[in-house]
CSV table of C-alpha atoms in Angstrom, one decimal:
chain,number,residue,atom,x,y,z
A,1,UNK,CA,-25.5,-107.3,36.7
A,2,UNK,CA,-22.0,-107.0,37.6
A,3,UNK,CA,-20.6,-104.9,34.8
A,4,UNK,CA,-23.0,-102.2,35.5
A,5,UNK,CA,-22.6,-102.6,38.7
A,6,UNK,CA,-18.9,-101.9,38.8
A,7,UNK,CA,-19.3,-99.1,36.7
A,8,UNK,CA,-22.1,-97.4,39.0
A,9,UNK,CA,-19.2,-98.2,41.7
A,10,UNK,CA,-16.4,-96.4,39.6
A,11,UNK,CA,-18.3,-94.0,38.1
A,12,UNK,CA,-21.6,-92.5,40.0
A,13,UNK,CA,-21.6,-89.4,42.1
A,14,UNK,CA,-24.2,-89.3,44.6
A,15,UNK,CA,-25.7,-85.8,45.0
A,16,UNK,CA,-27.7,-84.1,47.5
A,17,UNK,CA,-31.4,-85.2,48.4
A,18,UNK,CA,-30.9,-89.4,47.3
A,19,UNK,CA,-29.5,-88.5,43.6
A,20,UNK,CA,-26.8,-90.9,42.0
A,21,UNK,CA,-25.6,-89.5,38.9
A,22,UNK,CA,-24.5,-92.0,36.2
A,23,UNK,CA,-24.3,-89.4,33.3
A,24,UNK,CA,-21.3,-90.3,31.8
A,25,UNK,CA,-22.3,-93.6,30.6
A,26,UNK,CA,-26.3,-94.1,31.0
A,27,UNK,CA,-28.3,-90.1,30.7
A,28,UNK,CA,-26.2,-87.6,28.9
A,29,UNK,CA,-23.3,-89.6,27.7
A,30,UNK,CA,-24.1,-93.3,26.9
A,31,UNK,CA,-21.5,-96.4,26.5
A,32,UNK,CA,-22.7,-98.1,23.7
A,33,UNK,CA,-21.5,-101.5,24.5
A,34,UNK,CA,-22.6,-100.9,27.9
A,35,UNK,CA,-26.3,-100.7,26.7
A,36,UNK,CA,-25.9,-103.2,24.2
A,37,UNK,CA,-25.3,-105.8,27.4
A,38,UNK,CA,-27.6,-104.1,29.2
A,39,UNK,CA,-30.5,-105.1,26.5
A,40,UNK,CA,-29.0,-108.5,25.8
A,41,UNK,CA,-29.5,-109.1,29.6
A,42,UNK,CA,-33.2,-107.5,29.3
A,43,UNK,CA,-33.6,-110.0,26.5
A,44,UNK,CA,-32.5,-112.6,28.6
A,45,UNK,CA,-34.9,-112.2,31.6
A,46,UNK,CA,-38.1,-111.6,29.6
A,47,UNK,CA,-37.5,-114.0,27.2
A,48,UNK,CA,-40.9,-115.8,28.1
A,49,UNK,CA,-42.6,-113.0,28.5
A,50,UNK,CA,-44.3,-112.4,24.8
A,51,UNK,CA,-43.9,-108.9,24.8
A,52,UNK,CA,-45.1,-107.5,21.6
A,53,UNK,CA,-43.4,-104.1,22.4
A,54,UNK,CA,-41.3,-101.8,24.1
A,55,UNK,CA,-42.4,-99.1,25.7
A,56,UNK,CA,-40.2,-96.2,27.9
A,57,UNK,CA,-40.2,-92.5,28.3
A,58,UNK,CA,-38.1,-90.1,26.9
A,59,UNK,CA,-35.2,-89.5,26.7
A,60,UNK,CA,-32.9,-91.5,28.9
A,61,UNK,CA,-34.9,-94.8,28.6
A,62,UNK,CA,-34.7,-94.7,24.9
A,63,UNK,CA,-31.1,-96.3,24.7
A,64,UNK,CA,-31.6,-99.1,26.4
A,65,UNK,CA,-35.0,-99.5,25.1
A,66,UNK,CA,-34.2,-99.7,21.7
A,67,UNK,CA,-31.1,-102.1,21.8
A,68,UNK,CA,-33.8,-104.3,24.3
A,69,UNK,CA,-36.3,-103.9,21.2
A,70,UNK,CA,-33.4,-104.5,18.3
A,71,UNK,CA,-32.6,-107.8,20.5
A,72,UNK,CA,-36.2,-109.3,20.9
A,73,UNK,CA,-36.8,-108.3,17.4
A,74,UNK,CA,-40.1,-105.7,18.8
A,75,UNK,CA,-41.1,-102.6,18.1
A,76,UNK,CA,-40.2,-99.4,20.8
A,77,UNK,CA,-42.3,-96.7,21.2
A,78,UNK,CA,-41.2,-93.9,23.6
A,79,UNK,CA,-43.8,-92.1,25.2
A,80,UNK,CA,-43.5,-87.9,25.6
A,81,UNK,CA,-43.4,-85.7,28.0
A,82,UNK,CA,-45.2,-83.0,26.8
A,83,UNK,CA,-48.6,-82.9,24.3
A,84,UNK,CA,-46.8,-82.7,20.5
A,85,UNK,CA,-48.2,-80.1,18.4
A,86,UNK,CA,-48.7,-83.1,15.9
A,87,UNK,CA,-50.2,-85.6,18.1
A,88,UNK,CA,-53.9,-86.8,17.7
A,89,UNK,CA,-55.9,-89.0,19.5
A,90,UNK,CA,-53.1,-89.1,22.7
A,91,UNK,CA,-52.6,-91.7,25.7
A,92,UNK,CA,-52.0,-89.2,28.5
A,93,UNK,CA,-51.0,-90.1,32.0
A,94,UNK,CA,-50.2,-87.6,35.0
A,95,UNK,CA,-46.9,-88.1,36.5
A,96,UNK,CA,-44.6,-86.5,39.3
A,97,UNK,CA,-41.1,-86.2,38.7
A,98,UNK,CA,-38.7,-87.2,41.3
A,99,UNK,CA,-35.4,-85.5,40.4
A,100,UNK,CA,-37.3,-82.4,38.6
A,101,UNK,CA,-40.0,-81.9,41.3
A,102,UNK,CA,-42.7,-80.4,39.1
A,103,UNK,CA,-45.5,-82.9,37.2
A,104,UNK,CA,-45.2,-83.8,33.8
A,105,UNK,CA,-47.9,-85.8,31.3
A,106,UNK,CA,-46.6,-89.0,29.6
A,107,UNK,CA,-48.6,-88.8,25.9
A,108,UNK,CA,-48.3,-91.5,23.6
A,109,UNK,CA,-50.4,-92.0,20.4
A,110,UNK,CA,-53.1,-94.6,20.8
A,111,UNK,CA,-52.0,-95.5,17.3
A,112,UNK,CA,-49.5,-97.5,18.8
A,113,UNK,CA,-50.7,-99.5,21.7
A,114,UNK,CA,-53.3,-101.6,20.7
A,115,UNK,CA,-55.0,-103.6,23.1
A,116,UNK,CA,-53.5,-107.0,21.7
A,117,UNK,CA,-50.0,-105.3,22.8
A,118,UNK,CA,-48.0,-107.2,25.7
A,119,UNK,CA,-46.0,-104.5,26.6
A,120,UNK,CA,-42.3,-104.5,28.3
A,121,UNK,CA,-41.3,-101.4,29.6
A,122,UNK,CA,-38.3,-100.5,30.2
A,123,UNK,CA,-36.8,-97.1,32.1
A,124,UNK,CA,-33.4,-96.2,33.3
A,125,UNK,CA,-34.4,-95.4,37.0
A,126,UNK,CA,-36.8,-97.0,39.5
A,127,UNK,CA,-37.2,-94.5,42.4
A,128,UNK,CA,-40.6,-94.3,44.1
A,129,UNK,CA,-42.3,-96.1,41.1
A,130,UNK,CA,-44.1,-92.8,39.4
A,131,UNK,CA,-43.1,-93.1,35.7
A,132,UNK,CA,-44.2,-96.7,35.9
A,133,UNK,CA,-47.0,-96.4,37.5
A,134,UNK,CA,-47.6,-93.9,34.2
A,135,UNK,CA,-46.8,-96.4,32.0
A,136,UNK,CA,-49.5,-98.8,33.7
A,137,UNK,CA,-51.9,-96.1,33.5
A,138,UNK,CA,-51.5,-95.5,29.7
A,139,UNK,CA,-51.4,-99.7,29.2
A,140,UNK,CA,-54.6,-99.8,31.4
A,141,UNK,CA,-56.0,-97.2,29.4
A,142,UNK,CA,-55.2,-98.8,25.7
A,143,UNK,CA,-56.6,-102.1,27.4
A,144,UNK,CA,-52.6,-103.4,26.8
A,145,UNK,CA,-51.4,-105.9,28.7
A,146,UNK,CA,-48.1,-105.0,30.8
A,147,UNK,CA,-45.9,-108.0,30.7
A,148,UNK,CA,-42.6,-106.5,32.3
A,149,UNK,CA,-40.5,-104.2,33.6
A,150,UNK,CA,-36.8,-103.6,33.7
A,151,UNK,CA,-34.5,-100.8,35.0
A,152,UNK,CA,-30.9,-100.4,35.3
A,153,UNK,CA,-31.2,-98.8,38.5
A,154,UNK,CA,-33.2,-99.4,40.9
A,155,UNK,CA,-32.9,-97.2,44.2
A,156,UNK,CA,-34.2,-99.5,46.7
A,157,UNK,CA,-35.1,-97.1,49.9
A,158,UNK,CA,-37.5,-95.5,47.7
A,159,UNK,CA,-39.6,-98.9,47.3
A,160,UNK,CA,-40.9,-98.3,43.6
A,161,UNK,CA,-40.0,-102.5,42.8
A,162,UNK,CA,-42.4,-103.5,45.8
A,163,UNK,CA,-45.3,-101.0,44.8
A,164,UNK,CA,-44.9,-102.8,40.9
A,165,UNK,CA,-44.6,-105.9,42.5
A,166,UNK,CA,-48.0,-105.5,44.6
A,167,UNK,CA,-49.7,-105.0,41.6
A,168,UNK,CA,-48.6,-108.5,40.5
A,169,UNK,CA,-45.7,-107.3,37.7
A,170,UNK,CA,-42.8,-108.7,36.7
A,171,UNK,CA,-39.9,-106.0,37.9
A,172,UNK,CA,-36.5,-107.0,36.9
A,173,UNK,CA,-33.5,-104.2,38.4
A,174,UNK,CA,-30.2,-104.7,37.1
A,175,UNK,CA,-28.4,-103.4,39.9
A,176,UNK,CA,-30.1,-102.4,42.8
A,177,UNK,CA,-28.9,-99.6,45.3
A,178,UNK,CA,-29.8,-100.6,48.9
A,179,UNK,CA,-29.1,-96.6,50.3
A,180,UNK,CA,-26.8,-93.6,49.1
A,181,UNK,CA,-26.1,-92.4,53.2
A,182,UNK,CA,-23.3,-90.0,53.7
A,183,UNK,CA,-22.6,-90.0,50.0
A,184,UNK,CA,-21.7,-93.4,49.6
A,185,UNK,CA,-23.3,-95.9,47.0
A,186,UNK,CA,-24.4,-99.3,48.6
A,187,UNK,CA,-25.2,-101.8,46.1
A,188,UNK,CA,-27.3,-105.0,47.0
A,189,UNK,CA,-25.5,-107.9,47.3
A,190,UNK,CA,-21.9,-105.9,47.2
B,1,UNK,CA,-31.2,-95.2,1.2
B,2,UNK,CA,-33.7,-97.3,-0.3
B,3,UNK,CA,-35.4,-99.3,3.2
B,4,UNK,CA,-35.5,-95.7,4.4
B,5,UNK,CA,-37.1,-94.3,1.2
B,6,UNK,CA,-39.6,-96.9,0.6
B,7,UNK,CA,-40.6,-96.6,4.4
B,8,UNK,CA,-41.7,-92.9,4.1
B,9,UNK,CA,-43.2,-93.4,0.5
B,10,UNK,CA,-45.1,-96.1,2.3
B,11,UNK,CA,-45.7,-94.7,5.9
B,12,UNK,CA,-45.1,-91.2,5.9
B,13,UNK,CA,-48.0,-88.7,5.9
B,14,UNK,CA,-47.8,-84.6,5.0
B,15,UNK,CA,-49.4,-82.2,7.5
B,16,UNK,CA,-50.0,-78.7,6.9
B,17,UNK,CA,-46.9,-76.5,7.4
B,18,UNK,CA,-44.9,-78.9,5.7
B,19,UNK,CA,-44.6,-81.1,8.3
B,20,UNK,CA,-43.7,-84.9,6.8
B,21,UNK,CA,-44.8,-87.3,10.0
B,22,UNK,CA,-42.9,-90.2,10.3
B,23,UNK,CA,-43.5,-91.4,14.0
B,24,UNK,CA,-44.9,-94.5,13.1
B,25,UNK,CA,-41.1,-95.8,12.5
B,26,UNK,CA,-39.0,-92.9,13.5
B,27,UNK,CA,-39.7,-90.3,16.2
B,28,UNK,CA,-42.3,-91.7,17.9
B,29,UNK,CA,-42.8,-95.2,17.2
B,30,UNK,CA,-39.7,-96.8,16.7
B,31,UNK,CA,-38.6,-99.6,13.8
B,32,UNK,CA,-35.1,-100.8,15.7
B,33,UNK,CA,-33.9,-103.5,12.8
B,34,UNK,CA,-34.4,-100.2,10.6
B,35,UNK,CA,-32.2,-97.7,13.0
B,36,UNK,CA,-29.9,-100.6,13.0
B,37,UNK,CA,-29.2,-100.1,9.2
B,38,UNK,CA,-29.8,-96.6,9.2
B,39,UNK,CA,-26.8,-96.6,11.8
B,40,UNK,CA,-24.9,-99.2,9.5
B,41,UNK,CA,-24.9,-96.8,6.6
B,42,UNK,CA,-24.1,-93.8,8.6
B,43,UNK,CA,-20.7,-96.1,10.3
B,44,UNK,CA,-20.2,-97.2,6.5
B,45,UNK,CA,-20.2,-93.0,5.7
B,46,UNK,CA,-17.7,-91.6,8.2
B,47,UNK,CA,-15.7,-94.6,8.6
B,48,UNK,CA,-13.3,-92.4,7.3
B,49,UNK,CA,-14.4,-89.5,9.7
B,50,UNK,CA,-11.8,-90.6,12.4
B,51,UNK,CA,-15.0,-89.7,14.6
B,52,UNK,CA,-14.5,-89.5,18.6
B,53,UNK,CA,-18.1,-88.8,19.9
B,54,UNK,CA,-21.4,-88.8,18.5
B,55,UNK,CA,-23.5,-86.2,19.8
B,56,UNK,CA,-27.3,-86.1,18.9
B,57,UNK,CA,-30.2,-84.3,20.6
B,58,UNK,CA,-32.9,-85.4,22.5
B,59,UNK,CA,-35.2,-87.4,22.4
B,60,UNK,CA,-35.6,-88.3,18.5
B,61,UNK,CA,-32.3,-88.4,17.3
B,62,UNK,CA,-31.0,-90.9,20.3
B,63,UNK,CA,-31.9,-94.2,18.5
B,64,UNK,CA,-30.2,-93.5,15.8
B,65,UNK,CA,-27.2,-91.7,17.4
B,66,UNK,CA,-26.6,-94.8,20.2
B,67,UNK,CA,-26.9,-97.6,17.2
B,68,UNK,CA,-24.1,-95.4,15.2
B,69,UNK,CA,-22.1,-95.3,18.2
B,70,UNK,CA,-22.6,-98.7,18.9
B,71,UNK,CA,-21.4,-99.4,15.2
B,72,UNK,CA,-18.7,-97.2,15.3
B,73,UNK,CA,-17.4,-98.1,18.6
B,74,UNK,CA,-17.3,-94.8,20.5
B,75,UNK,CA,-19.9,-93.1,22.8
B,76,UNK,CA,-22.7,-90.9,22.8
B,77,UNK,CA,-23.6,-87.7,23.9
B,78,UNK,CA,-27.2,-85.9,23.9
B,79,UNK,CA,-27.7,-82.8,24.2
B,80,UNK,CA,-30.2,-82.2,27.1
B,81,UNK,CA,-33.1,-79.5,25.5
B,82,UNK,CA,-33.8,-78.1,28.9
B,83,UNK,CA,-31.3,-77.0,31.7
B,84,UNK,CA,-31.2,-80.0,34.2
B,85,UNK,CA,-30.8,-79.3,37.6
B,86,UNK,CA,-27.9,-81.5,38.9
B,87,UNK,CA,-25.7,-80.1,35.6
B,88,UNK,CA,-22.7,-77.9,36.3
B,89,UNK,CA,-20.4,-76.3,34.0
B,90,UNK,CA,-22.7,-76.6,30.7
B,91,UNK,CA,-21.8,-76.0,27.0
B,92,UNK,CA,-25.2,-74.0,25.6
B,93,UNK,CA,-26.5,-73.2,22.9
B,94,UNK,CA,-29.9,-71.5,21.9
B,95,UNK,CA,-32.1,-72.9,19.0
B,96,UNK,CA,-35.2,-72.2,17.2
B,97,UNK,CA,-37.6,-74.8,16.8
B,98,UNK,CA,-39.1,-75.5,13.4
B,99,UNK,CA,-41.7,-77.7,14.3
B,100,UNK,CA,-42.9,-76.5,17.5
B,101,UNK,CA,-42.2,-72.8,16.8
B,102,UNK,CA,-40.6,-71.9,20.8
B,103,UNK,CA,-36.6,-71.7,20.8
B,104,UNK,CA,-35.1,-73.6,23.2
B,105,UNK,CA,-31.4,-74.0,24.9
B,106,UNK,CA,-29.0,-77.3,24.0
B,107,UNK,CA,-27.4,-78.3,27.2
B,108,UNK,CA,-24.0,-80.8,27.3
B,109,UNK,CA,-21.8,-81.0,30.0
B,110,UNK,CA,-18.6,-80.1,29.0
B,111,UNK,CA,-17.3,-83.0,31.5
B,112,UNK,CA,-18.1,-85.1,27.9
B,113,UNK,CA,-17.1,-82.7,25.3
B,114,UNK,CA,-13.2,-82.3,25.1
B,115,UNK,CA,-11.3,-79.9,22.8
B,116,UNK,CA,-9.4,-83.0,21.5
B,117,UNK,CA,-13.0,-84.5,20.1
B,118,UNK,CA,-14.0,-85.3,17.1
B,119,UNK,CA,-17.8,-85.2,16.7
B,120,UNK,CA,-20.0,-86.9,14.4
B,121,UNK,CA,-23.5,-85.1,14.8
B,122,UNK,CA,-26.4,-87.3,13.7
B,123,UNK,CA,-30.2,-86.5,14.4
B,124,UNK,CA,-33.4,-87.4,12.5
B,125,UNK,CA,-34.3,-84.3,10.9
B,126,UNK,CA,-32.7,-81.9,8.9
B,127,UNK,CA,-35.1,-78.7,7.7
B,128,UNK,CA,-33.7,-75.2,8.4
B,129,UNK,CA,-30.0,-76.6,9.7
B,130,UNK,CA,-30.9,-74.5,13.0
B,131,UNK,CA,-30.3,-77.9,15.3
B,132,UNK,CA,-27.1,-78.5,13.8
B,133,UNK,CA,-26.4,-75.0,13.8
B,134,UNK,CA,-26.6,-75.0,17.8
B,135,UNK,CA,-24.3,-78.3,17.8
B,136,UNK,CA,-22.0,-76.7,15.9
B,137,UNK,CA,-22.0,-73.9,18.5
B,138,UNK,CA,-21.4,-76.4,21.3
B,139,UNK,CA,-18.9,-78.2,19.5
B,140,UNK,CA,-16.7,-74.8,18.9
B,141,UNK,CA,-17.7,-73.7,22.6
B,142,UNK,CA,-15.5,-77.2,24.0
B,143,UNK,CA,-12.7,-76.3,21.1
B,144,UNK,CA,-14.1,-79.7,19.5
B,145,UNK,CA,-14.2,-80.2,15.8
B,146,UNK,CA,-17.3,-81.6,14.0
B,147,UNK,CA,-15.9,-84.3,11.3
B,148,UNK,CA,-19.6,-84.6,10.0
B,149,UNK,CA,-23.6,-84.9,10.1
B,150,UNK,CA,-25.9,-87.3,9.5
B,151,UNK,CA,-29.4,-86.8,8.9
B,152,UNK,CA,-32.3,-89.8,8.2
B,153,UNK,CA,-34.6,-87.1,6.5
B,154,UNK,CA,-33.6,-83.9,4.8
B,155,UNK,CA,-36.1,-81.7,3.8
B,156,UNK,CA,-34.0,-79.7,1.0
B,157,UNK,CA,-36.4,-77.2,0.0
B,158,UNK,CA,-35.5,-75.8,3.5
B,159,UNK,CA,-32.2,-75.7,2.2
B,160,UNK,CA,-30.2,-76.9,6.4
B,161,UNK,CA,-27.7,-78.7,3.7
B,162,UNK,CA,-26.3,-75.8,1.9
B,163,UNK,CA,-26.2,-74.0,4.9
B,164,UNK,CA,-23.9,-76.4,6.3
B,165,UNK,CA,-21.7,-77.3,3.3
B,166,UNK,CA,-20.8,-73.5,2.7
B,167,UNK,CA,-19.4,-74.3,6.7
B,168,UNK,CA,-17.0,-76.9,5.0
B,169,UNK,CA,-19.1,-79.6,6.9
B,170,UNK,CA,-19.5,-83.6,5.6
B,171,UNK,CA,-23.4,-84.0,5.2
B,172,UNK,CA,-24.7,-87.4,4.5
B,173,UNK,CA,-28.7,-87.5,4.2
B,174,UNK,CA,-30.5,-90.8,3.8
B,175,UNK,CA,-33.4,-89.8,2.3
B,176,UNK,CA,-33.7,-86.3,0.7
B,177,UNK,CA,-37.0,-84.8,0.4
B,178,UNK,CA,-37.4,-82.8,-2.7
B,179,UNK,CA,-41.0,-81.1,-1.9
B,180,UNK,CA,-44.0,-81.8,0.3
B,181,UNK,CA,-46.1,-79.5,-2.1
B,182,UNK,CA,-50.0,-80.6,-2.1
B,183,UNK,CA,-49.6,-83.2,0.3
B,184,UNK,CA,-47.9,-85.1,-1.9
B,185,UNK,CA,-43.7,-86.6,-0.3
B,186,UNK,CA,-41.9,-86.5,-3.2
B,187,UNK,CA,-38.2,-88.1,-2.7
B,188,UNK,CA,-35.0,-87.1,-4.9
B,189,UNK,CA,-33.8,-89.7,-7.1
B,190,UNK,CA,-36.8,-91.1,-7.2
C-alpha cells in the first residue's frame, strides 16, 4: 500500500536488534486518516471473507482494528494482555513478545467469541508470527473460525506470513519489509 | 447522550466496588458505529476548542480518542502505561488505578507533545479524575495546554468532574452516572 509505504520510508527509524519504529503515526502517535485508509484497504481485501468480527490485541492494533470494524460494519473485540480483575470465564493464550522479550497471556472473555464467529484479525506488526499464532489459539479454543489476517507491517526475514500461511490462512501485509541491514529499510517491491 | 445512555441502561452490569462493566460495547468488546457517534459528539463539543492533539490512554480510551481525531482532523497520542523499551526522552506521569488498585506510570514521548499544543484529552472513564490528573501532568511537563476532556462515562459520585472544573478545565461527559447504589445504574437526567 503505497501511502503507508512512503510514510514507513519517510518516517521509520530502524533500531538495534531488527526494530523499525513507526511511532509517530501507527503505536504512540496515530494519523487518523492514515488508519482510516489503512481500514478502508482491509475492508477491501477481506471483503468476501464473512467475518463476523474483529479481533486484535491491545493497544496498538486497536486503531486500525476499529476503523477496519466501523468499515465492514463488525464488531471489534481487543484481547488483553494481562488477566482483568473483572474478567470471568477468560480465553487465555501464552505468547512471547518479540520487542519486549518476556511472555505475556492474551485473555479475552469467552462472552464474545462464540463459535459461530468468523473472525478477522487484524495487528499492527507481523514479526515471527507469535501474537497470531495467539489469536489462533484463542479462535481454536472458542471453536471460531479464523477467516483472515491483516497487518500493516509485515517484517518479512522473520517469516511470521509463511508460518500463517502453512496453516492454510489468509495473511494480507500492507507493506512488507524484505530486511532492515545496516539500518536501512527495504521495502518489497520498492 | 441518549444511544450511550440507553446502551448502559440496557447492557451495563454493577459489580461490587462500584464497578459499572461496560466491555460488552466499550472496553473490551467494542460497538464501532457507536464510538463513531460518541466521537461525533465529542468533535461537535470542542469544535470550538481550537484542539491540536488528542491524547488518550491505553488501551480503552484509544477507540474513542482515534474516531475524535479522525473527526476532528488532527492526530493522536496514547499514553503508553508501562515504560517501553525503544522510548527516549519520555514525558511521565504517575497514577493510581481505581479499578485495579496498583499505580502505574503514563509514558508519551515528548517527540509528539510540543509546548505549542493544544490537547483535547478523551478516555472512557471518568471516577476519581486521577487519569486525567496524570495527563494534565504530562501536558504541563511539554509546556502544552489542555483545551478540554471528554469522558463516555462519569461516575459523579466520585466526584473526577469537580476536581477538574475547579482546574478551569472544559469537561464534557456523555453519560453521567448518578449512583451505582444496590446494584442498581442510575443515570442523571434520567
Amino acid at each position: 500500500m503505497k501511502i503507508l509505504e512512503d510514510r514507513i520510508l519517510k518516517e521509520g527509524r530502524c533500531l538495534e536488534g531488527g526494530i523499525l519504529k513507526v511511532d509517530g503515526f501507527i503505536n504512540h502517535q496515530i494519523d487518523p486518516q492514515l488508519m482510516q485508509e489503512i481500514a478502508r484497504e482491509f475492508a477491501r481485501l477481506f471483503a468476501e471473507s464473512g467475518a463476523t468480527k474483529v479481533l486484535t490485541i491491545e493497544a496498538s492494533g486497536i486503531a486500525p482494528a476499529i476503523l477496519t470494524g466501523l468499515e465492514m460494519g463488525i464488531p471489534v473485540v481487543f484481547a488483553k494482555k494481562q488477566k482483568p480483575s473483572t474478567m470471568d470465564n477468560m480465553l487465555t493464550a501464552d505468547v512471547h513478545s518479540f520487542t519486549k522479550w518476556q511472555p505475556y497471556t492474551l485473555c479475552v472473555s469467552r462472552r464474545y467469541i462464540q463459535p459461530e464467529d468468523r473472525i478477522l484479525f487484524i495487528d499492527d506488526f507481523l514479526a515471527y508470527g507469535n501474537a497470531a499464532m495467539g489469536a489462533i489459539s484463542i479462535a481454536k479454543e472458542a471453536g471460531a473460525t479464523i477467516v483472515g489476517m491483516g497487518f500493516l507491517v509485515e517484517k518479512e526475514f522473520q517469516h511470521g506470513a509463511e508460518e500463517l500461511q502453512k496453516l492454510g490462512i489468509h495473511v494480507e501485509s500492507l507493506a512488507i519489509i524484505e530486511s532492515l541491514d545496516n539500518n536501512e529499510i527495504k521495502i518489497k517491491g520498492r
